[in-house]
Coordinates of C-alpha atoms in Angstrom, one line a residue:
Chain K
M25 CA 9.1 6.4 -38.4
S26 CA 8.7 3.0 -36.8
Q27 CA 11.3 1.8 -34.3
I28 CA 11.0 -1.9 -34.9
S29 CA 9.9 -3.8 -38.0
N30 CA 8.0 -7.0 -38.4
E31 CA 11.2 -8.7 -39.6
Q32 CA 13.0 -7.5 -36.4
V33 CA 10.3 -8.8 -34.2
K34 CA 10.6 -12.2 -35.8
H35 CA 14.3 -12.1 -35.4
V36 CA 14.0 -11.1 -31.7
A37 CA 11.4 -13.8 -31.1
N38 CA 13.8 -16.3 -32.6
L39 CA 16.6 -15.1 -30.3
A40 CA 14.3 -15.4 -27.4
R41 CA 13.2 -18.9 -28.5
L42 CA 9.6 -18.0 -28.8
A43 CA 7.5 -19.4 -31.6
I44 CA 5.2 -16.7 -33.0
T45 CA 2.5 -16.7 -35.7
E46 CA 2.2 -14.1 -38.4
E47 CA -0.8 -12.7 -36.6
E48 CA 1.2 -12.4 -33.3
A49 CA 4.2 -10.9 -35.1
E50 CA 1.9 -8.2 -36.4
K51 CA 0.4 -7.4 -33.0
F52 CA 3.7 -7.5 -31.2
T53 CA 5.3 -5.2 -33.8
K54 CA 2.6 -2.6 -33.2
Q55 CA 2.9 -2.9 -29.4
L56 CA 6.6 -3.0 -29.2
D57 CA 6.9 -0.1 -31.6
A58 CA 4.7 2.0 -29.3
I59 CA 6.8 1.0 -26.2
I60 CA 10.1 1.7 -27.9
T61 CA 8.9 5.0 -29.4
F62 CA 7.9 5.9 -25.8
A63 CA 11.4 4.9 -24.6
E64 CA 13.0 7.2 -27.2
Q65 CA 12.3 10.1 -24.8
L66 CA 15.4 9.0 -22.9
N67 CA 17.3 10.6 -25.8
E68 CA 16.2 14.0 -24.5
L69 CA 18.8 13.5 -21.8
D70 CA 22.5 14.1 -22.4
T71 CA 24.2 11.1 -20.6
S72 CA 27.6 11.3 -22.3
N73 CA 29.3 11.8 -19.0
V74 CA 27.0 9.6 -16.8
E75 CA 28.2 6.3 -15.5
P76 CA 25.6 3.5 -15.8
T77 CA 24.1 2.1 -12.6
Y78 CA 23.9 -1.7 -12.9
H79 CA 23.5 -2.3 -9.2
V80 CA 22.2 0.1 -6.6
L81 CA 24.3 -1.0 -3.7
D82 CA 28.0 -0.6 -3.6
M83 CA 29.0 -4.3 -3.4
K84 CA 31.7 -6.1 -5.3
N85 CA 32.9 -9.7 -5.5
V86 CA 31.1 -11.2 -2.6
L87 CA 33.2 -14.1 -1.7
R88 CA 32.8 -17.1 0.6
E89 CA 34.8 -20.2 1.5
D90 CA 34.6 -23.0 -1.0
I91 CA 33.2 -25.7 1.1
P92 CA 31.9 -28.8 -0.6
Q93 CA 28.3 -29.6 0.2
K94 CA 26.0 -32.4 -0.8
G95 CA 23.9 -31.6 -3.8
L96 CA 20.1 -32.1 -4.2
P97 CA 19.1 -35.8 -4.4
L98 CA 18.6 -37.0 -8.0
E99 CA 15.1 -38.1 -7.3
E100 CA 14.1 -34.7 -6.1
V101 CA 15.8 -33.0 -9.1
L102 CA 14.0 -35.2 -11.6
K103 CA 10.6 -34.8 -9.9
N104 CA 9.7 -31.7 -12.0
A105 CA 11.4 -32.8 -15.2
P106 CA 8.7 -33.4 -18.0
E107 CA 10.6 -36.5 -19.3
H108 CA 13.4 -38.5 -17.8
Q109 CA 15.0 -41.9 -18.2
D110 CA 17.7 -43.7 -16.3
G111 CA 18.4 -40.7 -14.1
Q112 CA 18.8 -38.3 -16.9
I113 CA 16.5 -35.7 -18.5
R114 CA 15.3 -36.6 -21.9
V115 CA 15.1 -34.2 -24.9
P116 CA 14.5 -34.8 -28.6
S117 CA 17.6 -35.8 -30.6
I118 CA 20.1 -33.0 -31.0
L119 CA 22.5 -34.7 -33.5
G120 CA 21.5 -35.2 -37.1
E121 CA 19.3 -32.1 -37.2
Chain O
M9 CA -15.7 -8.9 14.3
S10 CA -12.8 -10.9 12.9
L11 CA -9.8 -12.2 14.8
F12 CA -7.8 -10.5 12.2
D13 CA -9.1 -7.1 13.4
Y14 CA -6.6 -7.6 16.2
K15 CA -3.0 -6.6 15.8
V16 CA -0.2 -9.2 16.0
S17 CA 0.8 -8.1 19.5
D18 CA -2.8 -8.5 20.8
L19 CA -3.2 -11.9 19.3
H20 CA 0.2 -12.9 20.8
E21 CA -1.1 -11.9 24.2
L22 CA -4.4 -13.8 23.8
L23 CA -2.5 -16.9 22.7
H24 CA -0.2 -16.7 25.8
K25 CA -3.2 -16.1 28.1
K26 CA -4.7 -19.3 26.6
E27 CA -7.7 -17.3 25.5
L28 CA -7.0 -18.3 21.9
T29 CA -5.4 -21.2 20.1
V30 CA -3.5 -21.3 16.9
S31 CA -6.2 -23.6 15.6
D32 CA -8.7 -20.9 16.2
L33 CA -6.7 -18.5 14.1
V34 CA -6.3 -21.1 11.3
D35 CA -10.0 -21.8 11.5
E36 CA -10.7 -18.1 11.1
S37 CA -8.7 -18.1 7.9
Y38 CA -10.3 -21.0 6.2
Q39 CA -13.8 -20.0 7.4
R40 CA -13.4 -16.6 5.9
I41 CA -11.9 -18.1 2.7
G42 CA -15.0 -20.3 2.6
Q43 CA -17.2 -17.3 2.8
V44 CA -15.6 -14.8 0.4
E45 CA -13.1 -16.6 -1.8
D46 CA -15.5 -17.2 -4.6
K47 CA -15.9 -13.5 -4.9
V48 CA -12.3 -12.4 -4.2
Q49 CA -10.3 -15.2 -5.8
A50 CA -7.1 -14.3 -4.1
F51 CA -5.7 -17.9 -3.7
L52 CA -4.2 -20.2 -6.3
T53 CA -3.4 -23.0 -3.9
L54 CA -4.6 -23.7 -0.3
D55 CA -2.5 -25.7 2.1
E56 CA -5.3 -26.5 4.5
E57 CA -4.4 -30.0 5.7
R58 CA -0.8 -29.1 6.5
A59 CA -1.8 -25.7 8.0
R60 CA -4.2 -27.5 10.4
Q61 CA -1.6 -30.0 11.3
T62 CA 0.9 -27.2 12.0
A63 CA -1.6 -25.4 14.1
K64 CA -2.1 -28.6 16.3
T65 CA 1.6 -29.0 16.7
L66 CA 2.0 -25.3 17.7
D67 CA -0.8 -25.5 20.2
E68 CA 0.9 -28.5 21.8
K69 CA 4.2 -26.5 21.8
I70 CA 2.8 -23.5 23.6
N71 CA 1.3 -25.8 26.3
T72 CA 4.7 -27.3 27.1
D73 CA 6.9 -24.3 26.5
S74 CA 4.9 -21.2 27.1
Q75 CA 7.2 -18.4 25.7
R76 CA 7.0 -18.2 21.9
G77 CA 8.0 -15.5 19.5
L78 CA 5.7 -12.7 18.5
L79 CA 4.7 -14.2 15.1
F80 CA 4.0 -17.6 16.7
G81 CA 0.8 -19.1 15.2
M82 CA -0.1 -16.2 12.9
P83 CA -1.8 -17.2 9.6
I84 CA 0.0 -15.9 6.5
G85 CA -0.5 -16.0 2.8
V86 CA 2.5 -16.1 0.4
K87 CA 2.7 -14.8 -3.1
D88 CA 3.0 -17.5 -5.6
N89 CA 6.4 -16.5 -7.0
I90 CA 8.1 -17.5 -3.7
V91 CA 9.0 -21.1 -3.6
T92 CA 7.5 -23.4 -0.9
K93 CA 8.7 -26.9 -0.6
G94 CA 6.0 -29.4 -1.4
L95 CA 3.5 -26.7 -2.0
R96 CA 2.8 -25.9 -5.7
T97 CA 4.4 -22.6 -6.9
T98 CA 3.2 -21.4 -10.3
C99 CA 4.0 -17.7 -10.6
A100 CA 0.5 -17.6 -12.0
S101 CA 1.9 -19.1 -15.3
K102 CA 0.9 -22.1 -17.3
I103 CA 4.6 -22.8 -17.7
L104 CA 4.8 -23.6 -14.0
E105 CA 1.3 -25.0 -13.5
N106 CA 2.4 -28.2 -11.9
F107 CA 5.7 -27.0 -10.4
D108 CA 6.4 -28.7 -7.0
P109 CA 9.4 -26.8 -5.4
I110 CA 12.1 -29.0 -3.8
Y111 CA 13.3 -26.3 -1.4
D112 CA 12.0 -23.4 0.6
A113 CA 12.8 -19.7 -0.1
T114 CA 14.9 -18.1 2.6
V115 CA 11.9 -15.9 3.7
V116 CA 9.8 -19.1 4.0
Q117 CA 12.4 -20.7 6.2
K118 CA 12.4 -17.6 8.3
L119 CA 8.6 -17.7 8.6
Q120 CA 9.0 -21.3 9.8
Q121 CA 11.5 -20.2 12.4
A122 CA 9.1 -17.6 13.5
E123 CA 6.4 -20.3 13.6
T124 CA 3.8 -18.7 11.4
V125 CA 1.3 -20.9 9.6
T126 CA 1.1 -20.8 5.8
I127 CA -2.5 -20.8 4.6
G128 CA -1.9 -20.9 0.9
K129 CA -0.3 -19.3 -2.2
L130 CA -1.6 -16.0 -3.6
N131 CA -2.5 -15.0 -7.1
M132 CA -0.5 -12.4 -9.0
D133 CA 0.2 -11.2 -12.5
E134 CA 2.2 -13.9 -14.4
F135 CA 5.8 -13.7 -13.3
A136 CA 4.9 -10.5 -11.5
M137 CA 4.5 -8.6 -14.8
G138 CA 1.4 -6.4 -14.5
S139 CA -0.5 -4.0 -12.4
S140 CA -4.0 -5.6 -12.1
N141 CA -3.7 -9.4 -11.7
E142 CA -5.4 -9.6 -15.1
N143 CA -2.2 -11.2 -16.4
S144 CA -2.6 -14.3 -14.2
S145 CA -3.0 -17.4 -16.3
F146 CA -5.5 -18.8 -13.9
Q147 CA -7.9 -16.3 -12.4
K148 CA -8.7 -12.6 -11.9
T149 CA -8.5 -11.6 -8.3
R150 CA -11.1 -8.9 -7.4
N151 CA -10.8 -5.8 -5.3
P152 CA -12.6 -6.5 -2.0
W153 CA -13.9 -2.9 -1.9
N154 CA -15.5 -3.3 -5.3
L155 CA -15.6 -6.6 -7.1
E156 CA -15.7 -4.9 -10.5
R157 CA -12.3 -3.3 -9.8
V158 CA -8.8 -4.7 -10.0
P159 CA -6.9 -5.3 -6.7
G160 CA -3.8 -3.9 -8.3
G161 CA -0.7 -5.9 -9.1
S162 CA 1.4 -7.7 -9.3
S163 CA 0.9 -8.7 -5.6
G164 CA -2.9 -8.4 -6.1
G165 CA -3.7 -11.7 -4.3
S166 CA -1.5 -10.7 -1.4
A167 CA -3.2 -7.4 -0.9
A168 CA -6.8 -8.6 -1.5
S169 CA -6.5 -11.5 0.9
V170 CA -5.4 -9.2 3.7
A171 CA -8.1 -6.6 2.9
A172 CA -10.8 -9.4 2.7
G173 CA -9.7 -10.8 6.1
E174 CA -8.7 -14.2 4.7
V175 CA -5.3 -14.0 6.3
L176 CA -3.8 -11.8 9.0
F177 CA -1.0 -10.7 6.7
S178 CA 0.9 -11.8 3.6
L179 CA 4.2 -11.6 1.6
G180 CA 4.3 -9.8 -1.7
T181 CA 7.1 -8.8 -4.0
D182 CA 7.8 -5.4 -5.6
T183 CA 9.8 -4.8 -8.8
G184 CA 8.2 -1.5 -9.9
G185 CA 5.4 -1.0 -7.3
S186 CA 4.0 -4.5 -7.0
I187 CA 3.6 -4.3 -3.2
R188 CA 2.7 -0.6 -2.8
Q189 CA 0.2 -0.3 -5.7
P190 CA -2.1 -3.2 -4.7
A191 CA -1.7 -2.2 -1.0
S192 CA -3.0 1.3 -2.0
F193 CA -5.8 -0.1 -4.1
C194 CA -7.0 -2.5 -1.4
G195 CA -6.6 -0.1 1.6
V196 CA -3.8 -2.0 3.4
V197 CA -0.2 -1.3 4.4
G198 CA 2.5 -2.5 2.0
M199 CA 6.3 -2.1 2.4
K200 CA 9.0 -2.4 -0.3
P201 CA 12.2 -2.6 1.7
T202 CA 15.6 -1.3 0.7
Y203 CA 17.1 -3.4 -2.1
G204 CA 19.2 -6.1 -0.3
R205 CA 17.3 -5.9 3.0
V206 CA 15.5 -9.2 2.4
S207 CA 17.0 -12.3 0.7
R208 CA 15.7 -13.1 -2.7
F209 CA 16.8 -16.7 -2.5
G210 CA 13.8 -18.8 -3.6
L211 CA 12.0 -15.8 -5.2
V212 CA 11.5 -16.6 -8.9
A213 CA 13.4 -13.8 -10.4
F214 CA 11.8 -11.2 -12.7
A215 CA 14.3 -8.3 -12.6
S216 CA 17.1 -9.2 -10.3
S217 CA 18.4 -5.7 -9.7
L218 CA 14.9 -4.4 -8.7
D219 CA 13.0 -7.2 -7.1
Q220 CA 12.4 -7.2 -3.3
I221 CA 10.1 -9.2 -1.0
G222 CA 8.1 -7.3 1.5
P223 CA 5.1 -7.5 3.9
I224 CA 1.5 -6.6 3.4
T225 CA -0.5 -6.0 6.6
R226 CA -3.5 -4.3 8.1
T227 CA -1.4 -2.0 10.3
V228 CA 2.0 -0.4 10.3
E229 CA 3.0 -2.1 13.5
D230 CA 2.3 -5.6 12.1
N231 CA 4.2 -4.6 9.0
A232 CA 7.3 -3.7 11.1
Y233 CA 7.1 -7.1 12.9
L234 CA 6.8 -9.1 9.7
L235 CA 9.7 -7.2 8.0
Q236 CA 11.8 -7.8 11.1
A237 CA 11.2 -11.6 10.8
I238 CA 12.2 -11.8 7.1
S239 CA 15.2 -9.4 7.0
G240 CA 18.9 -10.0 7.0
L241 CA 22.0 -11.2 5.3
D242 CA 21.7 -14.5 3.5
P243 CA 24.7 -16.5 2.3
M244 CA 22.4 -17.9 -0.4
D245 CA 21.8 -14.4 -1.9
S246 CA 25.0 -12.5 -2.5
T247 CA 23.0 -9.3 -3.2
S248 CA 21.5 -9.4 0.3
A249 CA 23.1 -6.7 2.4
N250 CA 25.4 -7.1 5.3
V251 CA 23.8 -4.4 7.5
D252 CA 22.2 -4.6 10.9
V253 CA 18.5 -5.2 11.2
P254 CA 17.3 -2.7 13.7
N255 CA 14.2 -3.2 15.9
F256 CA 11.7 -1.7 13.5
A257 CA 8.8 -1.8 15.9
G258 CA 10.9 0.1 18.4
S259 CA 10.9 3.1 16.1
L260 CA 7.1 3.5 16.3
T261 CA 7.1 6.2 18.9
G262 CA 4.3 8.3 17.4
D263 CA 6.8 11.2 17.5
V264 CA 7.4 13.0 14.2
K265 CA 8.2 16.5 15.7
G266 CA 10.8 18.2 13.5
L267 CA 10.6 15.5 10.8
K268 CA 11.6 17.0 7.5
I269 CA 9.4 15.9 4.7
A270 CA 10.1 16.5 1.0
V271 CA 7.1 16.6 -1.4
P272 CA 8.2 16.2 -5.1
K273 CA 6.1 18.5 -7.3
E274 CA 6.4 15.9 -10.0
Y275 CA 4.3 13.5 -7.8
L276 CA 1.4 15.9 -7.6
G277 CA 1.4 17.1 -11.1
E278 CA 0.0 15.9 -14.5
G279 CA -1.8 12.6 -14.5
V280 CA -2.5 12.6 -10.8
S281 CA -6.2 12.8 -10.0
E282 CA -7.5 15.8 -8.0
T283 CA -8.9 13.6 -5.3
V284 CA -5.6 11.8 -4.9
R285 CA -3.8 15.2 -4.8
Q286 CA -6.2 16.5 -2.1
S287 CA -5.8 13.3 0.0
V288 CA -2.0 13.8 0.0
L289 CA -2.3 17.5 0.9
E290 CA -4.7 16.5 3.8
A291 CA -2.2 13.9 4.9
L292 CA 0.5 16.5 5.0
K293 CA -1.7 18.7 7.2
V294 CA -2.1 15.8 9.6
L295 CA 1.7 15.3 9.7
E296 CA 2.2 19.0 10.1
G297 CA -0.2 18.9 13.0
L298 CA 2.0 16.3 14.6
G299 CA 5.0 18.6 14.3
A300 CA 6.6 17.6 11.0
V301 CA 7.6 20.2 8.4
W302 CA 7.3 19.8 4.7
E303 CA 8.6 21.6 1.6
E304 CA 8.1 21.1 -2.1
V305 CA 11.1 19.8 -3.9
S306 CA 11.9 18.5 -7.4
L307 CA 13.0 15.1 -8.7
P308 CA 13.6 16.4 -12.2
H309 CA 14.2 13.1 -13.9
S310 CA 11.0 11.4 -12.6
K311 CA 9.3 11.5 -16.0
Y312 CA 12.0 9.3 -17.5
A313 CA 11.7 6.6 -14.9
L314 CA 8.9 4.7 -16.6
A315 CA 10.8 4.3 -19.9
A316 CA 14.1 3.4 -18.2
Y317 CA 12.3 0.9 -16.0
Y318 CA 10.6 -0.9 -18.9
L319 CA 13.9 -1.3 -20.8
L320 CA 15.8 -2.5 -17.7
S321 CA 13.3 -4.7 -16.1
S322 CA 12.4 -6.3 -19.4
S323 CA 16.1 -6.8 -20.3
E324 CA 16.7 -8.6 -17.0
A325 CA 13.5 -10.6 -17.4
S326 CA 14.5 -11.8 -20.8
A327 CA 17.6 -13.3 -19.3
N328 CA 15.9 -14.6 -16.1
L329 CA 13.1 -16.3 -18.0
A330 CA 15.4 -18.1 -20.4
R331 CA 15.5 -20.9 -17.8
F332 CA 11.9 -21.9 -18.7
D333 CA 12.7 -24.0 -21.7
G334 CA 10.6 -27.2 -21.1
V335 CA 13.6 -29.3 -20.3
R336 CA 14.3 -29.5 -16.5
Y337 CA 11.0 -28.4 -15.1
G338 CA 7.7 -26.8 -16.1
Y339 CA 5.5 -27.1 -19.2
R340 CA 6.8 -29.0 -22.2
T341 CA 5.1 -28.9 -25.6
K342 CA 3.6 -32.2 -26.8
D343 CA 4.9 -32.0 -30.4
A344 CA 8.5 -31.0 -30.7
E345 CA 10.5 -32.1 -33.8
S346 CA 13.9 -30.9 -32.5
L347 CA 15.4 -29.4 -29.4
I348 CA 15.1 -25.8 -30.7
D349 CA 11.5 -26.6 -31.7
L350 CA 10.9 -27.8 -28.1
Y351 CA 12.2 -24.6 -26.6
K352 CA 10.2 -22.4 -28.9
K353 CA 6.9 -24.2 -28.7
S354 CA 7.1 -24.9 -24.9
R355 CA 7.7 -21.2 -24.3
A356 CA 5.1 -20.0 -26.8
E357 CA 2.5 -22.3 -25.3
G358 CA 3.5 -21.7 -21.7
F359 CA 3.9 -17.9 -21.5
G360 CA 1.1 -15.4 -21.7
D361 CA 1.2 -12.3 -23.9
E362 CA 2.5 -9.7 -21.5
V363 CA 5.4 -12.0 -20.5
K364 CA 6.2 -12.6 -24.2
R365 CA 6.1 -8.9 -24.9
R366 CA 8.5 -8.1 -22.2
I367 CA 10.9 -11.0 -23.1
M368 CA 10.9 -9.6 -26.7
L369 CA 11.4 -6.0 -25.6
G370 CA 14.3 -7.1 -23.3
T371 CA 15.9 -9.3 -26.0
F372 CA 15.7 -6.4 -28.4
A373 CA 17.2 -3.9 -25.9
L374 CA 20.1 -6.3 -25.3
S375 CA 20.6 -7.3 -28.9
S376 CA 23.6 -6.5 -31.0
G377 CA 23.5 -2.9 -32.3
Y378 CA 20.8 -1.8 -29.8
Y379 CA 22.5 -2.4 -26.5
D380 CA 24.1 1.0 -26.1
A381 CA 21.1 2.9 -27.4
Y382 CA 18.6 1.3 -25.1
Y383 CA 20.0 -0.9 -22.3
K384 CA 23.1 1.2 -21.4
K385 CA 21.2 4.5 -21.9
A386 CA 18.5 3.3 -19.5
Q387 CA 21.2 2.4 -16.9
Q388 CA 22.7 5.9 -17.3
V389 CA 19.3 7.5 -16.8
R390 CA 18.9 5.3 -13.7
T391 CA 22.0 7.0 -12.3
L392 CA 20.4 10.4 -12.8
I393 CA 17.2 9.2 -11.1
K394 CA 19.1 7.8 -8.2
K395 CA 21.0 11.0 -7.8
D396 CA 17.8 13.0 -7.7
F397 CA 16.7 11.0 -4.7
E398 CA 20.1 11.2 -3.0
D399 CA 20.2 15.0 -3.3
V400 CA 16.8 15.3 -1.8
L401 CA 17.3 12.7 1.0
A402 CA 20.6 14.5 2.0
K403 CA 18.4 17.4 3.2
Y404 CA 15.1 15.6 4.2
D405 CA 14.2 12.6 6.3
V406 CA 11.5 11.2 4.0
I407 CA 9.8 11.9 0.7
V408 CA 6.0 11.8 0.7
G409 CA 3.5 11.6 -2.2
P410 CA 0.7 9.5 -3.6
T411 CA 1.2 5.8 -4.2
T412 CA -0.8 5.8 -7.4
P413 CA -2.3 8.5 -9.7
T414 CA -5.8 7.1 -9.3
P415 CA -7.8 4.6 -7.2
A416 CA -8.4 1.1 -8.5
F417 CA -9.6 0.9 -12.1
K418 CA -12.2 -1.4 -13.6
I419 CA -11.3 -4.9 -14.7
G420 CA -10.7 -4.8 -18.5
E421 CA -10.3 -1.0 -18.6
N422 CA -6.5 -0.9 -19.4
I423 CA -5.7 -4.5 -20.5
E424 CA -5.6 -3.8 -24.2
D425 CA -3.1 -1.0 -24.0
P426 CA 0.2 -1.9 -22.4
L427 CA 1.4 1.7 -22.2
T428 CA -1.7 3.0 -20.3
M429 CA -1.3 0.1 -17.9
Y430 CA 2.4 0.8 -17.3
A431 CA 1.5 4.5 -16.5
N432 CA -0.1 3.3 -13.4
D433 CA 3.3 2.7 -11.8
I434 CA 4.8 6.1 -12.5
L435 CA 5.0 7.0 -8.8
T436 CA 6.3 3.7 -7.5
I437 CA 8.8 2.8 -10.2
P438 CA 11.4 5.5 -9.5
L439 CA 12.4 4.2 -6.1
N440 CA 12.9 0.6 -7.4
L441 CA 15.4 2.1 -9.8
A442 CA 17.1 3.8 -6.9
G443 CA 16.8 0.8 -4.5
L444 CA 15.2 2.9 -1.8
P445 CA 12.5 1.7 0.7
G446 CA 8.9 2.9 0.5
I447 CA 5.6 2.1 2.1
S448 CA 2.0 2.7 1.2
V449 CA -0.5 3.5 4.0
P450 CA -4.2 4.1 3.6
C451 CA -4.9 7.9 3.4
G452 CA -8.4 8.3 2.1
F453 CA -11.2 7.2 -0.2
D454 CA -12.5 8.1 -3.6
G455 CA -16.0 6.8 -4.4
G456 CA -15.6 4.1 -1.9
L457 CA -12.2 3.0 -3.2
P458 CA -9.1 3.3 -0.9
L459 CA -6.2 5.7 -1.6
G460 CA -2.6 5.3 -0.5
L461 CA 0.1 7.6 0.8
Q462 CA 3.6 6.7 -0.2
I463 CA 6.5 7.4 2.2
I464 CA 10.0 6.9 0.8
G465 CA 13.1 6.8 3.1
K466 CA 16.8 6.7 2.9
Y467 CA 18.8 3.5 2.2
F468 CA 18.2 1.0 5.0
D469 CA 16.2 3.6 7.0
E470 CA 12.9 1.7 7.0
A471 CA 12.7 2.7 10.7
T472 CA 12.0 6.3 9.8
V473 CA 9.5 5.3 7.1
Y474 CA 7.7 3.2 9.7
R475 CA 7.8 5.9 12.3
T476 CA 6.2 8.4 9.9
A477 CA 3.6 5.9 8.6
H478 CA 2.7 4.9 12.1
A479 CA 2.3 8.4 13.4
F480 CA 0.0 9.2 10.4
E481 CA -2.0 6.0 10.8
Q482 CA -2.5 6.6 14.5
A483 CA -3.8 10.1 13.8
T484 CA -6.3 8.9 11.2
D485 CA -9.1 6.3 10.9
F486 CA -8.6 5.1 7.3
H487 CA -7.0 1.8 8.3
K488 CA -10.0 1.0 10.5
Q489 CA -12.4 0.9 7.5
K490 CA -13.2 -2.5 6.1
P491 CA -14.7 -3.5 2.8
G492 CA -18.3 -4.6 3.0
L493 CA -17.9 -8.0 1.4

């Protein structure tokens, strides 16, 4: 039984904001199916009473004083922006889509 | 003979006796790069003008103020996922092809305080995803020992440049073996420190709960010095650990009498080549000869590490790489009709296949209806893997095994099959999941290709890892061999 369908791969690609062609969808479905099938071996383990480890070190809520600091200069921040105008980053129109 | 055949401590002395200048060291780097770089292809960007200027400034400094730090003037290469202000940083990805960082990573600031000289930025698998450097969008770095073989990955450029004598040492990063595996393939020393030992501020994140920056060097001693310089708590990285940084080099006593070594049977079993197995058994004999004792142990959940790792690292990557959207920085598609279209096309055109595969795998594992079955399950298995290590390290000082199941493979051999490629990392991945420190040191050859011995230590006990690695190195000649480029 396959673990992931062509439709699911297209759905996931959309969630991940990746444009994919039919050809790519087919290729990725095969490859992801193999990887997920491989990952299914984790089900051999009974983990019903096992706490998940999200972080290896025992640290919680690392706090610091809230001291205002100068931000990065606008000119620097915009230096790597593909398109900008009047000190703002430019993108295609969002309204009216 | 190359100047980089000397250790840091020897070069330091020569600089202070005025028998050597920083400019000489920087010359050595660029001359060697001129000789071998068209074969090795380790560098993505060179910073020659600035490096030569820095060398001049440092040479004037030592003339007026004679006592400088140990790393003063040492030429270093930096992996291209560590940001360097004013020096292009690409992560070997088209999406960052022209990215010009506006600040320095904490490790880069620390290198500047130590007064090293940055020679250039080193090739890698795109966003550190890969084990061969074949996933770089720009070039394929070659193994200096055999140009038809991969240097390993993802820090392939970092390991190859050191092995080829292009730099004295380098920084790499390790998420699932990306320092240790290329160090093993290229016959150099590579350390993945304990998670939290080194600040990740300014490291372009792949999997935030696994990534660590670490040193790649010719010798264990140099490795200890370089780790010393980059370690420590950083207010800019709240996952950096508030623990003392001991004098790592001070632990290199050569004395391993009574050291208790655990050898996991899973690390010498199926999939590990006979030559690799023999080289580890020989290494254990050497350590035994020095007074250490070893016993076979079991890390029963080892075989599940690979699956857990790919689910977790890809999940984290899918979130981390969401920032590359063609808006604030990086590549933007030329023909977008809407904002969503701009995101989708910029990412599709900017990322390579392996990165896309992992983003999709991660997005799937985190998506509604699959989260518990894949992401949470993998985190629970991670707990079991971590506990395996903790049980063994409660009774033993270090764990020893091979770094990789085989020596460096041929370019093109595994690239079509992601799962075969992933299997390369079965021996390095488990300790990233646990967050433990581990080193690879040269321990033999197979058909002219280097092999590596992996030594794993307790949390924040890099000192014992270094002591063991150093004692082994001093008792053997493998680290003195050099590729015949």
